[in-house]
Amino acid sequence: MYVLVLNASYEPLQKVDLRHAIRMLVREVAVVEEAEEGRTIGRFPVPRVLRLVRYVAMRWRHGRRPPWSKRGVYLRDRGHCAYCGGRGNTIDHVLPQSRGGTDTWENTVLACGRCNNRKADRTPSEAGLPLRLTPRIPHWEELVTH
């Protein structure tokens, strides 16, 4: 279970596991904004959303794009295959790695196993599989709030 952490200004910062969230409450660096009804851990309600007590400057986030990751591609594409729209579970390179394609936001999409196998070592146009979305660099908020 993950807990969303908001800055003091209510901007989403990150998601942390429940254990980390409880440590933040014990240290009194955060307060509970939203909790699960009827569930507690010791004296604390089980949080869904925490807000930091003091504002944290996020200069590191502004002007820098999020680093590429498989989980980031999954979140950006919202779990859907870029070719058929079904449930995606693999990362596909638009320009295959064997042809020089790299692990970048603009070259990777989420694909289901069937479409990924069908596309194989070809480009989407060569395989007759048009992309339903254009691969792009996501915003930080997309990766934190989903």
PDB file of C-alpha atoms in Angstrom:
ATOM      1  CA  MET A   1       0.000   0.000   0.000  1.00  0.00           C
ATOM      2  CA  TYR A   2       1.330   3.406  -0.964  1.00  0.00           C
ATOM      3  CA  VAL A   3       0.564   6.799   0.558  1.00  0.00           C
ATOM      4  CA  LEU A   4       0.577  10.017  -1.462  1.00  0.00           C
ATOM      5  CA  VAL A   5       2.719  12.760   0.103  1.00  0.00           C
ATOM      6  CA  LEU A   6       1.771  16.369  -0.606  1.00  0.00           C
ATOM      7  CA  ASN A   7       3.974  19.385  -0.104  1.00  0.00           C
ATOM      8  CA  ALA A   8       2.816  21.998   2.417  1.00  0.00           C
ATOM      9  CA  SER A   9       1.370  23.832  -0.609  1.00  0.00           C
ATOM     10  CA  TYR A  10      -0.724  20.725  -1.509  1.00  0.00           C
ATOM     11  CA  GLU A  11       1.386  19.849  -4.582  1.00  0.00           C
ATOM     12  CA  PRO A  12       1.952  16.100  -5.011  1.00  0.00           C
ATOM     13  CA  LEU A  13       5.550  15.174  -4.160  1.00  0.00           C
ATOM     14  CA  GLN A  14       5.841  11.399  -4.149  1.00  0.00           C
ATOM     15  CA  LYS A  15       4.361   8.126  -3.005  1.00  0.00           C
ATOM     16  CA  VAL A  16       5.828   6.289  -0.027  1.00  0.00           C
ATOM     17  CA  ASP A  17       5.064   2.936   1.532  1.00  0.00           C
ATOM     18  CA  LEU A  18       2.901   2.750   4.644  1.00  0.00           C
ATOM     19  CA  ARG A  19       5.871   2.126   6.945  1.00  0.00           C
ATOM     20  CA  HIS A  20       7.609   5.294   5.728  1.00  0.00           C
ATOM     21  CA  ALA A  21       4.348   7.248   6.106  1.00  0.00           C
ATOM     22  CA  ILE A  22       3.975   6.182   9.753  1.00  0.00           C
ATOM     23  CA  ARG A  23       7.599   7.187  10.448  1.00  0.00           C
ATOM     24  CA  MET A  24       6.799  10.637   9.005  1.00  0.00           C
ATOM     25  CA  LEU A  25       3.833  10.931  11.368  1.00  0.00           C
ATOM     26  CA  VAL A  26       5.893   9.821  14.371  1.00  0.00           C
ATOM     27  CA  ARG A  27       8.580  12.414  13.535  1.00  0.00           C
ATOM     28  CA  GLU A  28       5.783  14.989  13.123  1.00  0.00           C
ATOM     29  CA  VAL A  29       6.982  16.145   9.700  1.00  0.00           C
ATOM     30  CA  ALA A  30       3.595  15.381   8.130  1.00  0.00           C
ATOM     31  CA  VAL A  31      -0.094  15.387   9.003  1.00  0.00           C
ATOM     32  CA  VAL A  32      -2.869  13.131   7.749  1.00  0.00           C
ATOM     33  CA  GLU A  33      -5.029  14.722   5.066  1.00  0.00           C
ATOM     34  CA  GLU A  34      -7.030  11.614   4.185  1.00  0.00           C
ATOM     35  CA  ALA A  35      -7.235   8.301   6.060  1.00  0.00           C
ATOM     36  CA  GLU A  36      -8.926   4.928   5.784  1.00  0.00           C
ATOM     37  CA  GLU A  37     -12.007   4.813   7.989  1.00  0.00           C
ATOM     38  CA  GLY A  38     -11.863   2.606  11.053  1.00  0.00           C
ATOM     39  CA  ARG A  39      -8.242   1.483  10.570  1.00  0.00           C
ATOM     40  CA  THR A  40      -5.399   2.562  12.815  1.00  0.00           C
ATOM     41  CA  ILE A  41      -1.770   1.699  13.425  1.00  0.00           C
ATOM     42  CA  GLY A  42      -1.131   2.432  17.080  1.00  0.00           C
ATOM     43  CA  ARG A  43      -2.454   5.928  17.683  1.00  0.00           C
ATOM     44  CA  PHE A  44      -2.338   6.920  14.013  1.00  0.00           C
ATOM     45  CA  PRO A  45      -5.103   6.430  11.433  1.00  0.00           C
ATOM     46  CA  VAL A  46      -3.977   4.484   8.346  1.00  0.00           C
ATOM     47  CA  PRO A  47      -3.206   7.342   5.937  1.00  0.00           C
ATOM     48  CA  ARG A  48      -4.020   7.558   2.246  1.00  0.00           C
ATOM     49  CA  VAL A  49      -2.690  11.110   1.839  1.00  0.00           C
ATOM     50  CA  LEU A  50      -0.153  12.997   3.970  1.00  0.00           C
ATOM     51  CA  ARG A  51       0.783  16.675   3.836  1.00  0.00           C
ATOM     52  CA  LEU A  52       4.177  17.944   4.911  1.00  0.00           C
ATOM     53  CA  VAL A  53       4.191  20.459   7.747  1.00  0.00           C
ATOM     54  CA  ARG A  54       6.944  22.556   6.123  1.00  0.00           C
ATOM     55  CA  TYR A  55       7.316  23.441   2.473  1.00  0.00           C
ATOM     56  CA  VAL A  56      10.008  21.531   0.550  1.00  0.00           C
ATOM     57  CA  ALA A  57      11.568  23.368  -2.398  1.00  0.00           C
ATOM     58  CA  MET A  58      11.310  21.236  -5.528  1.00  0.00           C
ATOM     59  CA  ARG A  59      13.935  22.937  -7.652  1.00  0.00           C
ATOM     60  CA  TRP A  60      15.285  19.519  -8.611  1.00  0.00           C
ATOM     61  CA  ARG A  61      11.991  18.782 -10.335  1.00  0.00           C
ATOM     62  CA  HIS A  62      11.617  22.021 -12.279  1.00  0.00           C
ATOM     63  CA  GLY A  63      13.468  22.161 -15.559  1.00  0.00           C
ATOM     64  CA  ARG A  64      14.467  18.499 -15.371  1.00  0.00           C
ATOM     65  CA  ARG A  65      12.535  15.716 -16.951  1.00  0.00           C
ATOM     66  CA  PRO A  66      11.805  12.518 -15.055  1.00  0.00           C
ATOM     67  CA  PRO A  67      14.348   9.756 -15.652  1.00  0.00           C
ATOM     68  CA  TRP A  68      13.108   6.953 -17.912  1.00  0.00           C
ATOM     69  CA  SER A  69      11.856   3.813 -16.170  1.00  0.00           C
ATOM     70  CA  LYS A  70       9.645   0.845 -17.013  1.00  0.00           C
ATOM     71  CA  ARG A  71       7.254   1.811 -14.218  1.00  0.00           C
ATOM     72  CA  GLY A  72       7.163   5.360 -15.581  1.00  0.00           C
ATOM     73  CA  VAL A  73       6.167   4.081 -19.043  1.00  0.00           C
ATOM     74  CA  TYR A  74       3.429   1.980 -17.412  1.00  0.00           C
ATOM     75  CA  LEU A  75       2.095   5.008 -15.523  1.00  0.00           C
ATOM     76  CA  ARG A  76       2.361   7.347 -18.521  1.00  0.00           C
ATOM     77  CA  ASP A  77       0.413   4.913 -20.743  1.00  0.00           C
ATOM     78  CA  ARG A  78      -2.033   4.189 -17.894  1.00  0.00           C
ATOM     79  CA  GLY A  79      -1.594   0.453 -18.209  1.00  0.00           C
ATOM     80  CA  HIS A  80      -2.946   0.260 -21.769  1.00  0.00           C
ATOM     81  CA  CYS A  81      -1.329  -1.284 -24.822  1.00  0.00           C
ATOM     82  CA  ALA A  82      -0.286   1.428 -27.282  1.00  0.00           C
ATOM     83  CA  TYR A  83      -1.344  -0.775 -30.228  1.00  0.00           C
ATOM     84  CA  CYS A  84      -4.663  -2.430 -29.317  1.00  0.00           C
ATOM     85  CA  GLY A  85      -5.732  -0.528 -26.187  1.00  0.00           C
ATOM     86  CA  GLY A  86      -5.899  -3.698 -24.077  1.00  0.00           C
ATOM     87  CA  ARG A  87      -4.016  -4.327 -20.850  1.00  0.00           C
ATOM     88  CA  GLY A  88      -0.320  -3.710 -21.409  1.00  0.00           C
ATOM     89  CA  ASN A  89       2.316  -5.686 -19.564  1.00  0.00           C
ATOM     90  CA  THR A  90       5.549  -5.343 -21.577  1.00  0.00           C
ATOM     91  CA  ILE A  91       7.738  -2.480 -22.749  1.00  0.00           C
ATOM     92  CA  ASP A  92       8.074  -2.178 -26.527  1.00  0.00           C
ATOM     93  CA  HIS A  93      10.651  -0.127 -28.399  1.00  0.00           C
ATOM     94  CA  VAL A  94       9.089   1.784 -31.307  1.00  0.00           C
ATOM     95  CA  LEU A  95      12.444   1.632 -33.087  1.00  0.00           C
ATOM     96  CA  PRO A  96      13.706  -1.843 -32.068  1.00  0.00           C
ATOM     97  CA  GLN A  97      16.877  -2.046 -30.020  1.00  0.00           C
ATOM     98  CA  SER A  98      18.452  -4.196 -32.743  1.00  0.00           C
ATOM     99  CA  ARG A  99      18.185  -1.161 -35.042  1.00  0.00           C
ATOM    100  CA  GLY A 100      19.612   1.317 -32.574  1.00  0.00           C
ATOM    101  CA  GLY A 101      16.494   2.088 -30.524  1.00  0.00           C
ATOM    102  CA  THR A 102      17.189   3.136 -26.936  1.00  0.00           C
ATOM    103  CA  ASP A 103      15.383   3.239 -23.606  1.00  0.00           C
ATOM    104  CA  THR A 104      13.932   6.746 -23.888  1.00  0.00           C
ATOM    105  CA  TRP A 105      10.482   8.202 -23.276  1.00  0.00           C
ATOM    106  CA  GLU A 106      10.057   8.935 -26.989  1.00  0.00           C
ATOM    107  CA  ASN A 107      11.011   5.401 -28.102  1.00  0.00           C
ATOM    108  CA  THR A 108       9.151   3.176 -25.616  1.00  0.00           C
ATOM    109  CA  VAL A 109       5.481   2.332 -25.154  1.00  0.00           C
ATOM    110  CA  LEU A 110       3.491  -0.178 -23.157  1.00  0.00           C
ATOM    111  CA  ALA A 111       2.293  -3.196 -25.136  1.00  0.00           C
ATOM    112  CA  CYS A 112       0.413  -6.416 -24.478  1.00  0.00           C
ATOM    113  CA  GLY A 113       2.340  -9.627 -25.094  1.00  0.00           C
ATOM    114  CA  ARG A 114       0.339 -10.431 -28.237  1.00  0.00           C
ATOM    115  CA  CYS A 115       1.016  -7.069 -29.929  1.00  0.00           C
ATOM    116  CA  ASN A 116       4.644  -7.051 -28.818  1.00  0.00           C
ATOM    117  CA  ASN A 117       5.187 -10.505 -30.375  1.00  0.00           C
ATOM    118  CA  ARG A 118       3.282  -9.509 -33.508  1.00  0.00           C
ATOM    119  CA  LYS A 119       5.398  -6.378 -33.956  1.00  0.00           C
ATOM    120  CA  ALA A 120       8.588  -8.345 -33.239  1.00  0.00           C
ATOM    121  CA  ASP A 121      11.748  -6.721 -34.624  1.00  0.00           C
ATOM    122  CA  ARG A 122       9.991  -4.203 -36.874  1.00  0.00           C
ATOM    123  CA  THR A 123       8.711  -0.650 -36.684  1.00  0.00           C
ATOM    124  CA  PRO A 124       4.978  -0.153 -36.101  1.00  0.00           C
ATOM    125  CA  SER A 125       4.401   0.793 -39.768  1.00  0.00           C
ATOM    126  CA  GLU A 126       6.283  -2.275 -41.008  1.00  0.00           C
ATOM    127  CA  ALA A 127       4.210  -4.501 -38.719  1.00  0.00           C
ATOM    128  CA  GLY A 128       0.907  -2.830 -39.648  1.00  0.00           C
ATOM    129  CA  LEU A 129       0.325  -1.791 -36.036  1.00  0.00           C
ATOM    130  CA  PRO A 130      -0.385   1.949 -35.801  1.00  0.00           C
ATOM    131  CA  LEU A 131       0.292   3.599 -32.445  1.00  0.00           C
ATOM    132  CA  ARG A 132      -2.793   4.822 -30.575  1.00  0.00           C
ATOM    133  CA  LEU A 133      -0.662   7.368 -28.719  1.00  0.00           C
ATOM    134  CA  THR A 134       2.470   9.351 -29.364  1.00  0.00           C
ATOM    135  CA  PRO A 135       5.305   8.479 -26.983  1.00  0.00           C
ATOM    136  CA  ARG A 136       6.259  11.577 -24.988  1.00  0.00           C
ATOM    137  CA  ILE A 137       8.059  12.704 -21.879  1.00  0.00           C
ATOM    138  CA  PRO A 138       5.520  12.691 -19.012  1.00  0.00           C
ATOM    139  CA  HIS A 139       5.096  15.430 -16.430  1.00  0.00           C
ATOM    140  CA  TRP A 140       6.271  14.672 -12.893  1.00  0.00           C
ATOM    141  CA  GLU A 141       2.678  14.864 -11.605  1.00  0.00           C
ATOM    142  CA  GLU A 142       1.596  12.003 -13.887  1.00  0.00           C
ATOM    143  CA  LEU A 143       4.176   9.719 -12.332  1.00  0.00           C
ATOM    144  CA  VAL A 144       3.411  10.685  -8.741  1.00  0.00           C
ATOM    145  CA  THR A 145      -0.383  10.806  -8.620  1.00  0.00           C
ATOM    146  CA  HIS A 146      -1.296   7.648 -10.574  1.00  0.00           C
TER     147      HIS A 146
END
